[in-house]
PDB file of C-alpha atoms in Angstrom:
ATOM      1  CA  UNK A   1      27.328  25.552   8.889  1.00  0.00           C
ATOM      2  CA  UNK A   2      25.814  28.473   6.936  1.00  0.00           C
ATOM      3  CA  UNK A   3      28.512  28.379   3.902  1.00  0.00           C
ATOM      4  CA  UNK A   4      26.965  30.965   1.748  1.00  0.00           C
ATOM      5  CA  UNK A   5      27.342  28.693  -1.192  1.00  0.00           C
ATOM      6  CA  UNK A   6      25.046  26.234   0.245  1.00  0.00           C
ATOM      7  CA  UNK A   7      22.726  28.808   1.067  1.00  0.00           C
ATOM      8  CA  UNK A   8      22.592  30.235  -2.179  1.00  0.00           C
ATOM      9  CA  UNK A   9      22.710  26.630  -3.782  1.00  0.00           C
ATOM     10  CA  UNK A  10      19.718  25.829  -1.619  1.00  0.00           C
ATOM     11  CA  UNK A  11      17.643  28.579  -2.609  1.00  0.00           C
ATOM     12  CA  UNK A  12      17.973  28.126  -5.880  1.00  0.00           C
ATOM     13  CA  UNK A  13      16.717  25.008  -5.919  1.00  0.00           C
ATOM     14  CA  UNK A  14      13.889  25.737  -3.241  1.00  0.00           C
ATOM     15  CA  UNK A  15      12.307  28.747  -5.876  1.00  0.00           C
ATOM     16  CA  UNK A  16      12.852  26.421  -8.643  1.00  0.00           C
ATOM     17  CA  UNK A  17      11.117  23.258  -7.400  1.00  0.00           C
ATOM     18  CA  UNK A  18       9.208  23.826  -4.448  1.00  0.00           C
ATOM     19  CA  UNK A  19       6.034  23.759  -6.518  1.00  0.00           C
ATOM     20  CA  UNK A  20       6.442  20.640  -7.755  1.00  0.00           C
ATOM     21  CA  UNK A  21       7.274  19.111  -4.738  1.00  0.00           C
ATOM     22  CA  UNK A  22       3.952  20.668  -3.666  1.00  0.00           C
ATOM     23  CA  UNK A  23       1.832  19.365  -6.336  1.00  0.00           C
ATOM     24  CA  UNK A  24       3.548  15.869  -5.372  1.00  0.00           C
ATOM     25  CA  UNK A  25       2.513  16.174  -2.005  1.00  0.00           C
ATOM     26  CA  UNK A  26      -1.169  17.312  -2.775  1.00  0.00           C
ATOM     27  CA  UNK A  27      -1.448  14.237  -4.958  1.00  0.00           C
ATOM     28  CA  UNK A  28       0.104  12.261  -2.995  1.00  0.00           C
ATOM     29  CA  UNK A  29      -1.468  13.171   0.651  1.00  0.00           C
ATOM     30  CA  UNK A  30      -4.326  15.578   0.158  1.00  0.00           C
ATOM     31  CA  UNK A  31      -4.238  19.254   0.398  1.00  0.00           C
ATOM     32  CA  UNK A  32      -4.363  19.041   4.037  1.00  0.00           C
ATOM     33  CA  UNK A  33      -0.785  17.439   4.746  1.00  0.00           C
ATOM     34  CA  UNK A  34       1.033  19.035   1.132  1.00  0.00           C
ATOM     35  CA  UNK A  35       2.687  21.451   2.773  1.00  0.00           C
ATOM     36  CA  UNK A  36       3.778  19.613   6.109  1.00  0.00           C
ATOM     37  CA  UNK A  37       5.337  17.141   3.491  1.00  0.00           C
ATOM     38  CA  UNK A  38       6.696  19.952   1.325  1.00  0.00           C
ATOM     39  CA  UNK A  39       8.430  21.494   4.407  1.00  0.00           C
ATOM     40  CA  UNK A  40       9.745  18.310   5.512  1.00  0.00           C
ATOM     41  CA  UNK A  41      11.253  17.495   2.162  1.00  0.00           C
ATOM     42  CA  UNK A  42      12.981  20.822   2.656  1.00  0.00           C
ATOM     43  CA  UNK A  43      14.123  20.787   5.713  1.00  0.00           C
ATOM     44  CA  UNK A  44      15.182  17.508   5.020  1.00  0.00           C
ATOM     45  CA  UNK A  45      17.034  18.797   1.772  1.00  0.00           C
ATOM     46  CA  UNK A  46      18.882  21.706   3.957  1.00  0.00           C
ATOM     47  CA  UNK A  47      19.573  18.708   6.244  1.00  0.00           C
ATOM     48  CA  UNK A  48      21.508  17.030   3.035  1.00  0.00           C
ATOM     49  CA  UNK A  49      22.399  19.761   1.432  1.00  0.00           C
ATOM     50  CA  UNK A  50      25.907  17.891   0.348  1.00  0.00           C
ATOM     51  CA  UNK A  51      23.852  15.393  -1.068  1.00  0.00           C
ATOM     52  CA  UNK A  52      22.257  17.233  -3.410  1.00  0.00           C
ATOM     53  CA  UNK A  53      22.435  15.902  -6.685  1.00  0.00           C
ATOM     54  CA  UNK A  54      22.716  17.791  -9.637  1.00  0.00           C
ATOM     55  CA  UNK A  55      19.045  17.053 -10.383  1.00  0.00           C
ATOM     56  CA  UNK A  56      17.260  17.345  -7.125  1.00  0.00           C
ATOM     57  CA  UNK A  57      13.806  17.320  -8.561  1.00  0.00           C
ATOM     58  CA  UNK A  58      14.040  12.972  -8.396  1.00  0.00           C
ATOM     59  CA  UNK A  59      15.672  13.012  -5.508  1.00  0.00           C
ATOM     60  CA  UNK A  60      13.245  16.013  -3.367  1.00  0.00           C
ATOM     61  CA  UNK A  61       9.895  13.825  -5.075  1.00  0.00           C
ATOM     62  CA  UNK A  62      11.927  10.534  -3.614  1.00  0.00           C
ATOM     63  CA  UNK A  63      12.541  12.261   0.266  1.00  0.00           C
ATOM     64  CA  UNK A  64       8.425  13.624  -0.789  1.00  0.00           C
ATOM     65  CA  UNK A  65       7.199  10.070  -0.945  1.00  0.00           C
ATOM     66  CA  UNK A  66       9.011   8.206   1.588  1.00  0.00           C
ATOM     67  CA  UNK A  67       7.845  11.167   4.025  1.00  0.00           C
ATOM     68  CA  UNK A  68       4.178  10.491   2.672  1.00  0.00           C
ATOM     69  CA  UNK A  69       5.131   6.937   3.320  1.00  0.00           C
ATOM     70  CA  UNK A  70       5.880   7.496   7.121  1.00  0.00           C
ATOM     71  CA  UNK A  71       2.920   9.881   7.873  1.00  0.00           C
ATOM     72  CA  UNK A  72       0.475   6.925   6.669  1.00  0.00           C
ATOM     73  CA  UNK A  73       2.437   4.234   8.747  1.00  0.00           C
ATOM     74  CA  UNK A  74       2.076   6.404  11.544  1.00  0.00           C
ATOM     75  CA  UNK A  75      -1.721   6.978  11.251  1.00  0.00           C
ATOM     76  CA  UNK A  76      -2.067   3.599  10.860  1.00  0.00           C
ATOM     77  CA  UNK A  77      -0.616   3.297  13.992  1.00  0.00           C
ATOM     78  CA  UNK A  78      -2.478   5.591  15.183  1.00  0.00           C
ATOM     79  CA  UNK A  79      -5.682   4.149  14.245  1.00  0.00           C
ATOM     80  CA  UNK A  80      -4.663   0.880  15.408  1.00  0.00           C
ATOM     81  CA  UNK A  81      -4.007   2.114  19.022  1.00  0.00           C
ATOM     82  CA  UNK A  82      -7.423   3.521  19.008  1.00  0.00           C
ATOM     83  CA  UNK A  83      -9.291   0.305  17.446  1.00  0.00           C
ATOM     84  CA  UNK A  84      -7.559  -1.295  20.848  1.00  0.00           C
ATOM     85  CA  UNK A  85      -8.652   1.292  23.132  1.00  0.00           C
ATOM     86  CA  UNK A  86     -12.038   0.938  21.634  1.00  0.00           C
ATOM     87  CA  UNK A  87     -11.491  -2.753  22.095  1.00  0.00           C
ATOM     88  CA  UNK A  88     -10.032  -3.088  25.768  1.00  0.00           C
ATOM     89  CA  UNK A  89     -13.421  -0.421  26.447  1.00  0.00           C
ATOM     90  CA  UNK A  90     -15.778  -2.113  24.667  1.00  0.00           C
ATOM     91  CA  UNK A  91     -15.560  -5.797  25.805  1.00  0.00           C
ATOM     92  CA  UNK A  92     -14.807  -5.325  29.501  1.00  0.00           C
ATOM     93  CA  UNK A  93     -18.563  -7.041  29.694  1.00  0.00           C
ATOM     94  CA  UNK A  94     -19.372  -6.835  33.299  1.00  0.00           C
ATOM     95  CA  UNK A  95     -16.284  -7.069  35.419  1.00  0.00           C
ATOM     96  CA  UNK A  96     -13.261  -5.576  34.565  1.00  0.00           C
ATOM     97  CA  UNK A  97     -11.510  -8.324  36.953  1.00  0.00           C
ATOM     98  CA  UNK A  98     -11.912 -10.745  34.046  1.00  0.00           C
ATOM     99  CA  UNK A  99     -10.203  -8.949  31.483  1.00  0.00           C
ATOM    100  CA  UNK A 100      -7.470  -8.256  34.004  1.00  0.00           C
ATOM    101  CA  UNK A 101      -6.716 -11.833  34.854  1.00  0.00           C
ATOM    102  CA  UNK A 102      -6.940 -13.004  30.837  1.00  0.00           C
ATOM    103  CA  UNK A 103      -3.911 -10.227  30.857  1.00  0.00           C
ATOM    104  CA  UNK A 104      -2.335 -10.921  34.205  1.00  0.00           C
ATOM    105  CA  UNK A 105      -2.169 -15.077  32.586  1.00  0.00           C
ATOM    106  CA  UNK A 106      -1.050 -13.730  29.318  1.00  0.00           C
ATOM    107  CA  UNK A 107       1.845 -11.629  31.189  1.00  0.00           C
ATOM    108  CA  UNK A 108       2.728 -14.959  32.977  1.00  0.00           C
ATOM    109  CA  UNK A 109       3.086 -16.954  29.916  1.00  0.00           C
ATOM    110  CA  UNK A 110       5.075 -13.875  28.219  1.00  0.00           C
ATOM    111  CA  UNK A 111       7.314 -14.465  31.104  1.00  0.00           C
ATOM    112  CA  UNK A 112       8.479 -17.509  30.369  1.00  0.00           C
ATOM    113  CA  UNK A 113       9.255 -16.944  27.003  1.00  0.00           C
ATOM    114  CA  UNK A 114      12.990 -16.208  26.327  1.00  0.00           C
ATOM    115  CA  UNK A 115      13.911 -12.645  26.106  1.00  0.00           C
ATOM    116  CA  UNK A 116      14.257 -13.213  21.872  1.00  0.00           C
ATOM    117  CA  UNK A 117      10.614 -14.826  21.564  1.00  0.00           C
ATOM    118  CA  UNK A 118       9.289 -12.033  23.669  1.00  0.00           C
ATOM    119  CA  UNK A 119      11.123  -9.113  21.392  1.00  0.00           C
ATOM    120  CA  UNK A 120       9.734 -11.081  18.081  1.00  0.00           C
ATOM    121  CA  UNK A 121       6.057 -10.955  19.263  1.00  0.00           C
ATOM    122  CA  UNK A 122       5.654  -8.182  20.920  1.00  0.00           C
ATOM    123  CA  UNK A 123       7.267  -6.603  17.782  1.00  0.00           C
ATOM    124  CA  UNK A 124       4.173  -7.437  15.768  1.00  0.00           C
ATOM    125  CA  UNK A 125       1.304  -7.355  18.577  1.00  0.00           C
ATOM    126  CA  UNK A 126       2.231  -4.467  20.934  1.00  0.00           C
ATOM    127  CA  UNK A 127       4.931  -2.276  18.631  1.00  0.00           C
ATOM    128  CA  UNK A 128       2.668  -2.670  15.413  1.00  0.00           C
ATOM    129  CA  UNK A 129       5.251  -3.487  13.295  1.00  0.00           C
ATOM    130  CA  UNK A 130       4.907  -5.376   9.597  1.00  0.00           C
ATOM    131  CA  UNK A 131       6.706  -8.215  10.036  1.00  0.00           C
ATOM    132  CA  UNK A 132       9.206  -6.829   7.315  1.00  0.00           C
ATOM    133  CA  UNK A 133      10.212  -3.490   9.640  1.00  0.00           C
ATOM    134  CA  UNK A 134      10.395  -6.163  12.451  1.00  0.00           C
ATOM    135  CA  UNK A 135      12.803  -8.238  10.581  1.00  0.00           C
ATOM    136  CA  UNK A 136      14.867  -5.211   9.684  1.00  0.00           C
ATOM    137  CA  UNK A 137      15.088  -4.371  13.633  1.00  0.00           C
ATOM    138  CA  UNK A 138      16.141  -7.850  13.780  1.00  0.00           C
ATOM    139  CA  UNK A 139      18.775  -7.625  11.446  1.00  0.00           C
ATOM    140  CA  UNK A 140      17.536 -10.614   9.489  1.00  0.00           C
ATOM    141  CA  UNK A 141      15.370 -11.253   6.610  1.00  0.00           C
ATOM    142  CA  UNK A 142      11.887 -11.460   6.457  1.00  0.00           C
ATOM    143  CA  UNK A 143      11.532 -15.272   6.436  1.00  0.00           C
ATOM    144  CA  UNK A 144      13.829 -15.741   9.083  1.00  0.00           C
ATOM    145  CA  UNK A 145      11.222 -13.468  11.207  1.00  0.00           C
ATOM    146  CA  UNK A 146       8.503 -15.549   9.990  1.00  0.00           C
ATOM    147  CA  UNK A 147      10.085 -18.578  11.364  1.00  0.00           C
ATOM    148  CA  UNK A 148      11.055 -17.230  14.878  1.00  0.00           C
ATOM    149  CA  UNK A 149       7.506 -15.779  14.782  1.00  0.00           C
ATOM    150  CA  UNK A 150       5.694 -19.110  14.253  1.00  0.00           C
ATOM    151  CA  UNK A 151       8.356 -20.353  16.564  1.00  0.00           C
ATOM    152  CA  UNK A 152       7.786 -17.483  19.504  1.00  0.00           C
ATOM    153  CA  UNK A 153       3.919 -18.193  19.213  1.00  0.00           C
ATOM    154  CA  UNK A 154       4.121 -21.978  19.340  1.00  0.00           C
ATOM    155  CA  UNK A 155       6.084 -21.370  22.394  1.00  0.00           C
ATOM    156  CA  UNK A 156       3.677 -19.295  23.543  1.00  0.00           C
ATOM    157  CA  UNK A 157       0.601 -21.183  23.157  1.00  0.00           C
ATOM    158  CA  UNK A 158       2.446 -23.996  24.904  1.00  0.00           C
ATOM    159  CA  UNK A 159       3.362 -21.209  28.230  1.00  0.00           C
ATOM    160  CA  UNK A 160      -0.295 -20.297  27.995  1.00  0.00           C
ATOM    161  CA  UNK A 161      -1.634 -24.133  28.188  1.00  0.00           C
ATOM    162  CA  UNK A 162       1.038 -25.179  30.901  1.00  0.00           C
ATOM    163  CA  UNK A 163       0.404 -22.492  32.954  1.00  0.00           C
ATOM    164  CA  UNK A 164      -2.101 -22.740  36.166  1.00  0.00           C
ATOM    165  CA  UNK A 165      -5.358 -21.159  35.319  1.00  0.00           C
ATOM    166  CA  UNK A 166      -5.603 -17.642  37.185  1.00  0.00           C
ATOM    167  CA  UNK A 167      -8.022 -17.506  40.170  1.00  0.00           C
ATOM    168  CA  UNK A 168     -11.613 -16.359  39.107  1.00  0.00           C
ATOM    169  CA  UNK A 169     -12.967 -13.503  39.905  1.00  0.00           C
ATOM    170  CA  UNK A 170     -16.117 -12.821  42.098  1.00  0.00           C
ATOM    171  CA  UNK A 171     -18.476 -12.313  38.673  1.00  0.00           C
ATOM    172  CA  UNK A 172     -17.008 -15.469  37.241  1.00  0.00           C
ATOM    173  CA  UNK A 173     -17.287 -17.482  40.734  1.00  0.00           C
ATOM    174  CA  UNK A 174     -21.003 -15.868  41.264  1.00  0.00           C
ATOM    175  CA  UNK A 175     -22.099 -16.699  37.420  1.00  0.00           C
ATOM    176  CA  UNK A 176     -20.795 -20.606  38.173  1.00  0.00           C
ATOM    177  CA  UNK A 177     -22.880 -20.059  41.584  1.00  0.00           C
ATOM    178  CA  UNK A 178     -25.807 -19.316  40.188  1.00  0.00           C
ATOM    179  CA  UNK A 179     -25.942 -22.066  36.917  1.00  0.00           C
TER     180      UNK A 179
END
């Protein structure tokens, strides 16, 4: 897989634009993550190297941005994780027994959801998907996700009413003891 032509080819166009892409990525992502990007786009590049067009610059700034693209989705992510961490740490308010039975009931009423209606929600709540990347895992378009969505979480509301209330825990049952 080393042709010397592609080598040669790629090098060329490595000296010739790698500063650009650089600049791109500075602009783009901050000084901090340029280079990361600007090796990616590379690598990337080498990856494609039959692809090449006969004006990368376009195309290198085009694998630059989406790259950019995924590192922000991904710290998003990220920061959404640990916003729920914070959460799930922050509001256990007493006994942990109560946040474990809202969850153990919310697992029940997940359960009786059809395998579809569970895929389209926990998509969006547990995988952190937009509900345009969850249509495209889908294979269907982004209204058609909006409608199984409102669908799935009608359904859901209805599991979670319907279902029998979980037993209380000893803070709840001493808190109604005391009143």
């Amino acid at each position: 897989m080393t042709d010397p032509d592609h080598m040669a080819r790629f090098t060329e166009v490595y000296d010739a634009h790698y500063p650009r892409v650089y600049a791109y990525a500075v602009s783009r992502a901050g000084g901090q993550l340029a280079e990361e990007v600007a090796s990616e786009t590379f690598c990337v590049a080498w990856l494609r190297i039959r692809d090449l067009p006969d004006e990368p610059l376009p195309w290198l700034l085009g694998i630059a941005r989406n790259i950019v693209r995924e590192s922000y989705r991904a710290q998003v992510r990220r920061e959404s994780l640990a916003a729920e961490l914070r959460t799930w740490t922050t509001t256990a308010t007493g006994d942990v027994g109560d946040d474990v039975a809202d969850r153990a009931e919310m697992l029940g009423a997940l359960a009786q959801l059809s395998d579809n209606d569970r895929e389209v929600l926990t998509l969006i709540a547990w995988q952190g998907l937009s509900p345009g990347e969850a249509a495209k895992v889908l294979g269907c378009s982004k209204a058609t996700f909006f409608v199984r969505l409102h669908r799935a979480r009608r359904r859901l509301a209805h599991a979670l009413s319907t279902q029998p209330p979980a037993p209380p825990s000893r803070a709840r049952a001493e808190r109604k003891v005391t009143r």
